Amino acid sequence: MPSLADKKIVVGITGGIAAYKSAELVRRLMDHGAGVQVVMTDAAKAFITPLTLQALSGRPVRDTLLDSSAESGMGHIEIARWADHLVVAPASADFIARLASGMASDLLATVCLATSAPIILAPAMNQGMWRKSATQRNIATLMADGITIVGPASGEQACGDVGPGRMLEPSEIISHLTRTGNNHSLDGASVTITAGPTWEALDPVRALSNHSSGKMGYAVAIAAAAAGAAVTLISGPTALNPPPGIQYRPVQSAEEMLAAVEQDIDTCNVFIGVAAVADYRPLRSETSKIKKHSDSVTLELVRTPDILARVAQHTKRPFTVGFAAETDRAIPNAREKLHNKGLDLIAVNQVDETNNPFGSEENHLILISKTDEIDLGRDSKTVLAEKLISEIAHRYHDEYSA
Ligand code: CTP
């Protein structure tokens, strides 16, 4: 595991019962040899005292934005510049909302806004608050802004509810921290990723599409960039913002997606097809809105190009990775796709009543190659994307050094 020794880490603590775990997080970071500056919100101080965290970190806790004595020493911009990493644990729904809207209403939010260090948030809240669409929208915004979200875990909550919203354990947060910013596994590699659905026009106002939100593909793009790759993200229509530091090419149809991929096919080292490409498009796309003149209509559909297969069969092919969403016989079907399309790897997710990744923050992925099969487990799309990129990186290097 890469070392945290001598790393300067700002631990942000917001209001929530999980704040008691922050003390252990600080203690463990100190055990790793990191320097820790704790920044607390007012609500956090209702759950744990600054004195405890000062004793554990060996530094006075900072909690006030406009504190004249502190600002003359280490002011909020200095804290933002000092940090190699920023971890907010627990991150409450309120703090997540403030960060997603770019507010600088207290010291912690201001430091997060001012820093160029990687930020990790470990959300903790009631399961209903976590599931609420406002929170999910804010999380999607933060992910698209390049912030890493770890957890929350599911289980029994302090309020008696059962569901997602428990803060990850300090040891799990530290393991994410050691991966972020310490990972150079794809340094120098150029990676092209497709994401989101495609939109196959029927007329100027209607189209055939699917439920893909693009979250998995965007998380893979962010993880590849964090691993040092030069990333191009070719995305169908989604509600997500283009991640920073990534070359972004928006497209609509499968034909347009193929044309965008073909621009990179000779130069990219790794291709990852995460997009849920429509398999069929209307034979004709009308130039005027189709009017409802009769009780039924028959659409004639034709196949779209298989972008992934085209890449895999290209003479100068990149290391090629596909995705498969399957409702039946997930593993055998994915194996068939691996073989028929000529892929190096395929990540398969079973779609059923216990796992419907479309639009969700979580997924369960199994990775299949010609020689092995690895269960990446059920986790947030951010964590799965990091695990996937780490597997791709070592297999890609093995292939090239062979
Ligand atoms: N894919 C693609 N172009 C298409 C269809 C799929 O690039 N026209 C890619 C997807 O991005 C994904 C993989 O192929 O990486 C598998 O997609 P999936 O829809 O699961 O499989 P299909 O090949 O379309 O087969 P089927 O729909 O019959 O399961």
Short mmCIF file of C-alpha atoms and ligand atoms in Angstrom, two decimals:
data_model
loop_
_atom_site.label_atom_id
_atom_site.label_comp_id
_atom_site.label_asym_id
_atom_site.label_seq_id
_atom_site.Cartn_x
_atom_site.Cartn_y
_atom_site.Cartn_z
CA MET A 1 0.00 0.00 0.00
CA PRO A 2 1.44 3.44 -0.92
CA SER A 3 2.55 5.40 2.13
CA LEU A 4 0.79 8.32 3.77
CA ALA A 5 3.95 9.22 5.71
CA ASP A 6 4.59 12.98 5.63
CA LYS A 7 1.37 13.62 3.68
CA LYS A 8 -0.53 16.69 4.82
CA ILE A 9 -4.17 15.80 5.28
CA VAL A 10 -7.07 18.08 6.17
CA VAL A 11 -9.80 16.07 7.92
CA GLY A 12 -13.13 17.89 7.68
CA ILE A 13 -15.83 16.87 10.17
CA THR A 14 -19.48 17.83 9.73
CA GLY A 15 -22.50 17.25 11.96
CA GLY A 16 -23.64 13.66 12.35
CA ILE A 17 -23.54 10.81 14.82
CA ALA A 18 -20.74 9.19 12.76
CA ALA A 19 -18.46 12.08 13.89
CA TYR A 20 -17.32 9.85 16.76
CA LYS A 21 -15.55 7.68 14.15
CA SER A 22 -13.55 10.73 12.96
CA ALA A 23 -11.45 10.51 16.12
CA GLU A 24 -10.29 7.05 15.07
CA LEU A 25 -9.71 8.25 11.51
CA VAL A 26 -7.41 11.02 12.81
CA ARG A 27 -5.59 8.61 15.14
CA ARG A 28 -4.98 6.10 12.33
CA LEU A 29 -3.75 8.81 9.95
CA MET A 30 -1.28 9.92 12.62
CA ASP A 31 -0.18 6.27 12.99
CA HIS A 32 0.59 6.28 9.24
CA GLY A 33 2.90 9.26 9.79
CA ALA A 34 0.58 11.84 8.17
CA GLY A 35 0.26 15.44 9.38
CA VAL A 36 -3.41 16.13 10.16
CA GLN A 37 -5.25 19.45 10.38
CA VAL A 38 -8.83 19.03 11.59
CA VAL A 39 -11.46 21.51 10.38
CA MET A 40 -14.91 21.23 12.02
CA THR A 41 -18.29 22.74 11.22
CA ASP A 42 -20.40 24.14 14.06
CA ALA A 43 -22.77 21.17 13.83
CA ALA A 44 -19.84 18.72 14.21
CA LYS A 45 -19.00 20.25 17.60
CA ALA A 46 -22.40 19.11 18.90
CA PHE A 47 -21.20 15.49 18.40
CA ILE A 48 -17.48 15.53 19.28
CA THR A 49 -15.30 18.08 21.04
CA PRO A 50 -12.49 20.00 19.31
CA LEU A 51 -10.33 19.19 22.35
CA THR A 52 -10.43 15.44 21.58
CA LEU A 53 -9.36 16.07 17.99
CA GLN A 54 -6.68 18.57 19.01
CA ALA A 55 -5.23 15.99 21.41
CA LEU A 56 -5.21 13.30 18.68
CA SER A 57 -3.85 15.48 15.84
CA GLY A 58 -1.45 17.59 17.92
CA ARG A 59 -2.78 20.74 16.19
CA PRO A 60 -5.45 23.23 17.26
CA VAL A 61 -8.70 22.46 15.49
CA ARG A 62 -9.89 25.15 13.03
CA ASP A 63 -13.58 25.94 12.99
CA THR A 64 -14.10 29.65 12.25
CA LEU A 65 -13.86 31.36 8.88
CA LEU A 66 -13.34 34.90 10.06
CA ASP A 67 -11.12 34.28 13.07
CA SER A 68 -8.63 37.16 13.15
CA SER A 69 -6.08 35.40 15.37
CA ALA A 70 -6.06 32.22 13.27
CA GLU A 71 -6.14 34.03 9.93
CA SER A 72 -2.93 35.82 10.83
CA GLY A 73 -1.30 32.37 11.22
CA MET A 74 -2.75 29.67 8.98
CA GLY A 75 -5.68 31.30 7.19
CA HIS A 76 -8.27 29.47 5.12
CA ILE A 77 -6.31 29.84 1.87
CA GLU A 78 -3.15 28.57 3.58
CA ILE A 79 -5.02 25.48 4.82
CA ALA A 80 -6.30 24.92 1.26
CA ARG A 81 -2.74 25.24 -0.12
CA TRP A 82 -1.12 23.19 2.67
CA ALA A 83 -3.26 20.09 2.06
CA ASP A 84 -2.04 17.16 -0.07
CA HIS A 85 -5.46 15.56 0.52
CA LEU A 86 -8.79 16.64 1.95
CA VAL A 87 -11.12 14.11 3.52
CA VAL A 88 -14.56 15.06 4.83
CA ALA A 89 -15.84 12.31 7.14
CA PRO A 90 -18.66 12.31 7.97
CA ALA A 91 -20.06 14.45 5.15
CA SER A 92 -23.64 15.40 6.04
CA ALA A 93 -26.45 15.97 3.52
CA ASP A 94 -26.33 19.69 4.30
CA PHE A 95 -22.57 19.93 3.71
CA ILE A 96 -22.87 17.93 0.46
CA ALA A 97 -25.58 20.32 -0.74
CA ARG A 98 -23.49 23.38 0.12
CA LEU A 99 -20.41 21.96 -1.62
CA ALA A 100 -22.41 20.98 -4.71
CA SER A 101 -23.66 24.53 -5.07
CA GLY A 102 -20.20 26.05 -4.59
CA MET A 103 -21.02 27.86 -1.33
CA ALA A 104 -18.27 29.19 0.92
CA SER A 105 -20.46 29.71 3.97
CA ASP A 106 -18.09 28.30 6.60
CA LEU A 107 -14.40 27.46 6.95
CA LEU A 108 -14.65 23.84 5.76
CA ALA A 109 -16.69 24.67 2.63
CA THR A 110 -14.29 27.53 1.84
CA VAL A 111 -11.23 25.29 2.17
CA CYS A 112 -12.88 22.68 -0.12
CA LEU A 113 -13.64 25.38 -2.67
CA ALA A 114 -10.15 26.89 -2.55
CA THR A 115 -8.04 23.73 -2.57
CA SER A 116 -6.54 22.05 -5.62
CA ALA A 117 -5.85 18.87 -3.59
CA PRO A 118 -7.97 15.78 -4.28
CA ILE A 119 -11.12 15.67 -2.12
CA ILE A 120 -12.74 12.55 -0.69
CA LEU A 121 -16.19 12.68 0.91
CA ALA A 122 -17.50 9.90 3.17
CA PRO A 123 -21.25 10.61 3.36
CA ALA A 124 -23.22 9.66 6.47
CA MET A 125 -26.92 10.29 6.97
CA ASN A 126 -30.32 8.69 7.38
CA GLN A 127 -31.16 6.31 4.51
CA GLY A 128 -34.17 8.41 3.45
CA MET A 129 -32.02 11.53 3.24
CA TRP A 130 -29.39 9.62 1.21
CA ARG A 131 -32.00 8.26 -1.21
CA LYS A 132 -33.75 11.63 -1.71
CA SER A 133 -33.31 12.87 -5.27
CA ALA A 134 -31.91 16.22 -4.09
CA THR A 135 -29.01 14.41 -2.34
CA GLN A 136 -28.45 12.09 -5.31
CA ARG A 137 -28.38 15.12 -7.64
CA ASN A 138 -25.79 16.79 -5.41
CA ILE A 139 -23.67 13.63 -5.28
CA ALA A 140 -23.77 13.34 -9.09
CA THR A 141 -22.67 16.99 -9.36
CA LEU A 142 -19.76 16.44 -6.97
CA MET A 143 -18.69 13.25 -8.78
CA ALA A 144 -18.81 15.08 -12.09
CA ASP A 145 -16.66 17.81 -10.49
CA GLY A 146 -13.99 15.18 -9.78
CA ILE A 147 -14.68 14.67 -6.06
CA THR A 148 -14.39 11.07 -4.87
CA ILE A 149 -17.39 9.76 -2.94
CA VAL A 150 -16.66 6.74 -0.76
CA GLY A 151 -19.62 4.82 0.62
CA PRO A 152 -21.98 5.09 2.30
CA ALA A 153 -22.34 1.52 3.51
CA SER A 154 -25.72 -0.10 4.05
CA GLY A 155 -26.95 -1.51 7.33
CA GLU A 156 -28.63 -0.66 10.59
CA GLN A 157 -28.56 3.06 11.38
CA ALA A 158 -28.35 4.98 14.67
CA CYS A 159 -31.95 6.15 14.12
CA GLY A 160 -33.19 2.54 13.83
CA ASP A 161 -33.68 2.58 10.03
CA VAL A 162 -31.97 0.02 7.83
CA GLY A 163 -30.45 1.05 4.49
CA PRO A 164 -27.62 3.02 2.85
CA GLY A 165 -26.21 5.93 4.85
CA ARG A 166 -23.60 4.53 7.26
CA MET A 167 -20.18 6.17 7.07
CA LEU A 168 -17.43 3.81 5.90
CA GLU A 169 -15.06 2.57 8.59
CA PRO A 170 -11.87 4.67 9.07
CA SER A 171 -9.72 1.79 7.71
CA GLU A 172 -11.77 1.75 4.47
CA ILE A 173 -11.51 5.53 4.11
CA ILE A 174 -7.74 5.30 4.55
CA SER A 175 -7.50 2.63 1.89
CA HIS A 176 -9.31 4.96 -0.57
CA LEU A 177 -7.02 7.78 0.45
CA THR A 178 -3.91 5.78 -0.32
CA ARG A 179 -5.24 5.02 -3.80
CA THR A 180 -6.18 8.64 -4.64
CA GLY A 181 -3.30 10.78 -5.76
CA ASN A 182 -0.76 7.98 -5.27
CA ASN A 183 -1.75 6.04 -8.33
CA HIS A 184 0.34 6.40 -11.47
CA SER A 185 -0.64 3.06 -12.97
CA LEU A 186 -1.77 4.56 -16.30
CA ASP A 187 0.85 7.33 -16.57
CA GLY A 188 1.54 8.02 -20.24
CA ALA A 189 -1.38 5.90 -21.50
CA SER A 190 -4.13 7.34 -23.64
CA VAL A 191 -7.57 5.98 -22.73
CA THR A 192 -10.81 6.45 -24.68
CA ILE A 193 -14.10 5.73 -22.91
CA THR A 194 -17.69 5.71 -24.17
CA ALA A 195 -20.48 6.47 -21.69
CA GLY A 196 -24.19 7.11 -21.36
CA PRO A 197 -27.01 6.07 -23.68
CA THR A 198 -27.32 6.84 -27.36
CA TRP A 199 -30.25 8.74 -28.78
CA GLU A 200 -31.62 7.38 -32.07
CA ALA A 201 -33.90 10.02 -33.57
CA LEU A 202 -37.37 9.17 -34.87
CA ASP A 203 -38.16 12.78 -35.70
CA PRO A 204 -36.94 16.18 -34.45
CA VAL A 205 -38.58 15.69 -31.00
CA ARG A 206 -38.52 11.91 -30.36
CA ALA A 207 -35.94 9.17 -30.15
CA LEU A 208 -35.25 5.60 -29.08
CA SER A 209 -32.95 5.51 -26.05
CA ASN A 210 -32.45 3.68 -22.73
CA HIS A 211 -32.10 4.30 -18.99
CA SER A 212 -28.29 4.66 -18.86
CA SER A 213 -27.37 7.64 -16.64
CA GLY A 214 -23.68 7.69 -17.67
CA LYS A 215 -22.56 7.51 -14.00
CA MET A 216 -20.49 4.35 -14.43
CA GLY A 217 -18.70 5.61 -17.57
CA TYR A 218 -17.98 9.00 -16.01
CA ALA A 219 -16.65 7.32 -12.83
CA VAL A 220 -14.36 5.15 -15.02
CA ALA A 221 -13.13 8.28 -16.85
CA ILE A 222 -12.39 10.04 -13.53
CA ALA A 223 -10.58 6.96 -12.16
CA ALA A 224 -8.49 6.60 -15.35
CA ALA A 225 -7.49 10.28 -15.19
CA ALA A 226 -6.63 9.88 -11.48
CA ALA A 227 -4.35 6.98 -12.49
CA GLY A 228 -2.42 9.33 -14.79
CA ALA A 229 -4.02 8.57 -18.18
CA ALA A 230 -4.86 11.13 -20.86
CA VAL A 231 -8.59 10.47 -21.08
CA THR A 232 -11.13 11.13 -23.83
CA LEU A 233 -14.74 10.66 -22.77
CA ILE A 234 -17.22 10.21 -25.62
CA SER A 235 -20.64 10.57 -24.09
CA GLY A 236 -24.21 10.19 -25.21
CA PRO A 237 -26.81 12.57 -23.69
CA THR A 238 -26.66 12.57 -19.85
CA ALA A 239 -27.41 15.01 -17.02
CA LEU A 240 -23.78 14.91 -15.81
CA ASN A 241 -21.20 17.68 -16.15
CA PRO A 242 -18.03 16.91 -18.13
CA PRO A 243 -15.37 15.88 -15.57
CA PRO A 244 -12.48 18.37 -15.31
CA GLY A 245 -9.13 17.52 -16.90
CA ILE A 246 -10.68 15.16 -19.43
CA GLN A 247 -11.17 15.65 -23.17
CA TYR A 248 -14.93 15.51 -23.60
CA ARG A 249 -16.82 14.79 -26.84
CA PRO A 250 -20.62 14.83 -26.60
CA VAL A 251 -22.51 12.78 -29.21
CA GLN A 252 -26.10 11.65 -29.74
CA SER A 253 -26.47 8.58 -31.94
CA ALA A 254 -24.50 5.33 -32.24
CA GLU A 255 -23.24 6.49 -35.67
CA GLU A 256 -21.93 9.73 -34.13
CA MET A 257 -20.36 7.79 -31.26
CA LEU A 258 -18.59 5.50 -33.74
CA ALA A 259 -17.30 8.51 -35.72
CA ALA A 260 -15.92 10.06 -32.49
CA VAL A 261 -14.29 6.75 -31.48
CA GLU A 262 -12.73 6.35 -34.93
CA GLN A 263 -10.83 9.63 -34.42
CA ASP A 264 -8.92 7.93 -31.56
CA ILE A 265 -8.74 4.34 -32.72
CA ASP A 266 -5.15 4.53 -34.04
CA THR A 267 -3.74 6.45 -31.11
CA CYS A 268 -5.45 5.22 -27.94
CA ASN A 269 -3.79 2.52 -25.83
CA VAL A 270 -6.90 1.44 -23.95
CA PHE A 271 -10.54 1.54 -25.07
CA ILE A 272 -13.35 1.01 -22.55
CA GLY A 273 -16.88 0.73 -23.94
CA VAL A 274 -19.18 1.59 -21.04
CA ALA A 275 -21.93 3.19 -23.16
CA ALA A 276 -25.31 1.51 -23.44
CA VAL A 277 -25.36 1.86 -27.21
CA ALA A 278 -28.78 1.36 -28.81
CA ASP A 279 -28.64 -1.83 -30.88
CA TYR A 280 -31.23 -0.57 -33.38
CA ARG A 281 -32.18 2.77 -34.87
CA PRO A 282 -35.23 3.79 -36.88
CA LEU A 283 -34.61 3.16 -40.59
CA ARG A 284 -35.85 6.67 -41.29
CA SER A 285 -35.58 9.76 -39.13
CA GLU A 286 -38.38 12.11 -40.20
CA THR A 287 -37.50 15.76 -40.71
CA SER A 288 -40.91 16.87 -39.38
CA LYS A 289 -42.72 15.73 -36.24
CA ILE A 290 -44.66 12.49 -36.84
CA LYS A 291 -48.40 13.20 -36.37
CA LYS A 292 -50.79 10.65 -34.89
CA HIS A 293 -52.89 9.98 -37.99
CA SER A 294 -53.63 6.31 -37.21
CA ASP A 295 -54.20 4.04 -34.16
CA SER A 296 -50.99 2.11 -34.64
CA VAL A 297 -47.65 2.63 -36.31
CA THR A 298 -44.99 0.16 -37.36
CA LEU A 299 -41.42 1.22 -36.95
CA GLU A 300 -38.80 -0.31 -39.14
CA LEU A 301 -35.54 -0.60 -37.22
CA VAL A 302 -32.07 -1.37 -38.51
CA ARG A 303 -28.93 -2.41 -36.63
CA THR A 304 -26.50 0.22 -35.40
CA PRO A 305 -22.76 -0.37 -35.79
CA ASP A 306 -21.17 -2.40 -32.96
CA ILE A 307 -18.60 0.18 -31.85
CA LEU A 308 -16.82 -2.11 -29.40
CA ALA A 309 -16.43 -4.93 -31.94
CA ARG A 310 -15.11 -2.47 -34.53
CA VAL A 311 -12.44 -1.28 -32.09
CA ALA A 312 -11.48 -4.82 -31.07
CA GLN A 313 -11.17 -5.92 -34.71
CA HIS A 314 -9.12 -2.92 -35.81
CA THR A 315 -5.65 -3.86 -37.08
CA LYS A 316 -3.81 -1.63 -34.61
CA ARG A 317 -6.18 -2.40 -31.75
CA PRO A 318 -5.97 -0.90 -28.26
CA PHE A 319 -6.38 -2.99 -25.10
CA THR A 320 -10.16 -3.38 -25.41
CA VAL A 321 -12.63 -3.62 -22.53
CA GLY A 322 -16.40 -4.07 -22.84
CA PHE A 323 -19.34 -3.95 -20.46
CA ALA A 324 -22.35 -6.25 -20.45
CA ALA A 325 -25.64 -5.72 -18.65
CA GLU A 326 -27.48 -9.03 -18.56
CA THR A 327 -30.80 -10.17 -17.11
CA ASP A 328 -30.22 -13.92 -17.79
CA ARG A 329 -27.20 -16.23 -17.84
CA ALA A 330 -24.96 -13.23 -17.06
CA ILE A 331 -21.59 -15.01 -16.97
CA PRO A 332 -22.06 -17.32 -20.01
CA ASN A 333 -23.52 -14.42 -22.05
CA ALA A 334 -20.62 -12.14 -21.08
CA ARG A 335 -18.11 -14.90 -21.97
CA GLU A 336 -19.75 -15.21 -25.39
CA LYS A 337 -19.44 -11.43 -25.93
CA LEU A 338 -15.79 -11.51 -24.83
CA HIS A 339 -15.12 -14.23 -27.41
CA ASN A 340 -17.36 -13.02 -30.27
CA LYS A 341 -16.23 -9.39 -30.10
CA GLY A 342 -12.55 -10.33 -29.48
CA LEU A 343 -12.16 -8.38 -26.22
CA ASP A 344 -9.38 -8.45 -23.63
CA LEU A 345 -11.78 -8.00 -20.72
CA ILE A 346 -15.49 -7.66 -20.07
CA ALA A 347 -17.18 -6.27 -16.95
CA VAL A 348 -20.58 -7.84 -16.44
CA ASN A 349 -23.42 -6.68 -14.25
CA GLN A 350 -26.46 -8.80 -13.58
CA VAL A 351 -29.67 -6.76 -13.88
CA ASP A 352 -32.40 -8.11 -11.57
CA GLU A 353 -34.55 -7.01 -8.64
CA THR A 354 -31.51 -6.95 -6.28
CA ASN A 355 -29.17 -5.12 -8.71
CA ASN A 356 -30.44 -2.54 -11.15
CA PRO A 357 -27.45 -0.35 -11.93
CA PHE A 358 -29.35 1.97 -14.31
CA GLY A 359 -29.37 5.39 -12.61
CA SER A 360 -28.14 3.94 -9.30
CA GLU A 361 -25.01 5.04 -7.37
CA GLU A 362 -24.06 1.39 -6.83
CA ASN A 363 -23.38 -1.64 -8.94
CA HIS A 364 -22.05 -5.18 -8.70
CA LEU A 365 -19.42 -6.05 -11.31
CA ILE A 366 -17.69 -9.27 -12.30
CA LEU A 367 -14.64 -9.02 -14.52
CA ILE A 368 -14.01 -11.78 -17.07
CA SER A 369 -10.97 -12.38 -19.25
CA LYS A 370 -10.05 -15.41 -21.40
CA THR A 371 -8.22 -16.92 -18.43
CA ASP A 372 -9.85 -15.70 -15.24
CA GLU A 373 -12.90 -14.28 -13.51
CA ILE A 374 -12.80 -11.73 -10.65
CA ASP A 375 -15.74 -10.60 -8.55
CA LEU A 376 -15.17 -6.86 -7.91
CA GLY A 377 -18.08 -6.99 -5.45
CA ARG A 378 -20.98 -4.67 -4.81
CA ASP A 379 -19.89 -1.10 -4.20
CA SER A 380 -20.35 2.52 -5.23
CA LYS A 381 -19.64 3.17 -8.90
CA THR A 382 -16.65 5.33 -7.84
CA VAL A 383 -15.01 2.48 -5.96
CA LEU A 384 -15.82 -0.08 -8.67
CA ALA A 385 -14.34 2.26 -11.29
CA GLU A 386 -11.09 2.51 -9.28
CA LYS A 387 -10.92 -1.29 -8.90
CA LEU A 388 -11.64 -1.74 -12.61
CA ILE A 389 -8.95 0.76 -13.66
CA SER A 390 -6.41 -0.91 -11.39
CA GLU A 391 -7.17 -4.34 -13.00
CA ILE A 392 -7.04 -2.85 -16.51
CA ALA A 393 -3.73 -1.08 -15.75
CA HIS A 394 -1.87 -4.17 -14.65
CA ARG A 395 -3.24 -6.35 -17.46
CA TYR A 396 -2.47 -3.65 -20.06
CA HIS A 397 1.12 -3.38 -18.77
CA ASP A 398 1.50 -7.21 -18.75
CA GLU A 399 0.35 -7.33 -22.37
CA TYR A 400 2.73 -4.59 -23.48
CA SER A 401 5.74 -5.88 -21.59
CA ALA A 402 5.15 -9.48 -22.79
N1 CTP B 1 -21.71 -1.91 -27.69
C1 CTP B 1 -21.21 -1.10 -28.70
N2 CTP B 1 -21.97 -0.85 -29.80
C2 CTP B 1 -23.20 -1.38 -29.92
C3 CTP B 1 -23.73 -2.23 -28.90
C4 CTP B 1 -22.94 -2.45 -27.78
O1 CTP B 1 -20.09 -0.59 -28.58
N3 CTP B 1 -23.93 -1.12 -31.01
C5 CTP B 1 -20.85 -2.20 -26.52
C6 CTP B 1 -21.31 -1.61 -25.22
O2 CTP B 1 -20.71 -0.35 -25.00
C7 CTP B 1 -20.83 -2.65 -24.21
C8 CTP B 1 -20.88 -3.95 -24.97
O3 CTP B 1 -20.91 -3.60 -26.37
O4 CTP B 1 -19.47 -2.45 -23.87
C9 CTP B 1 -22.03 -4.88 -24.68
O5 CTP B 1 -23.22 -4.24 -24.85
P1 CTP B 1 -24.58 -5.05 -24.65
O6 CTP B 1 -25.70 -4.12 -25.03
O7 CTP B 1 -24.62 -5.69 -23.31
O8 CTP B 1 -24.43 -6.19 -25.65
P2 CTP B 1 -24.76 -6.29 -27.16
O9 CTP B 1 -23.47 -6.53 -27.87
O10 CTP B 1 -25.55 -5.12 -27.64
O11 CTP B 1 -25.64 -7.63 -27.20
P3 CTP B 1 -27.13 -7.92 -26.68
O12 CTP B 1 -27.86 -6.58 -26.70
O13 CTP B 1 -27.62 -8.90 -27.67
O14 CTP B 1 -27.00 -8.49 -25.30
#
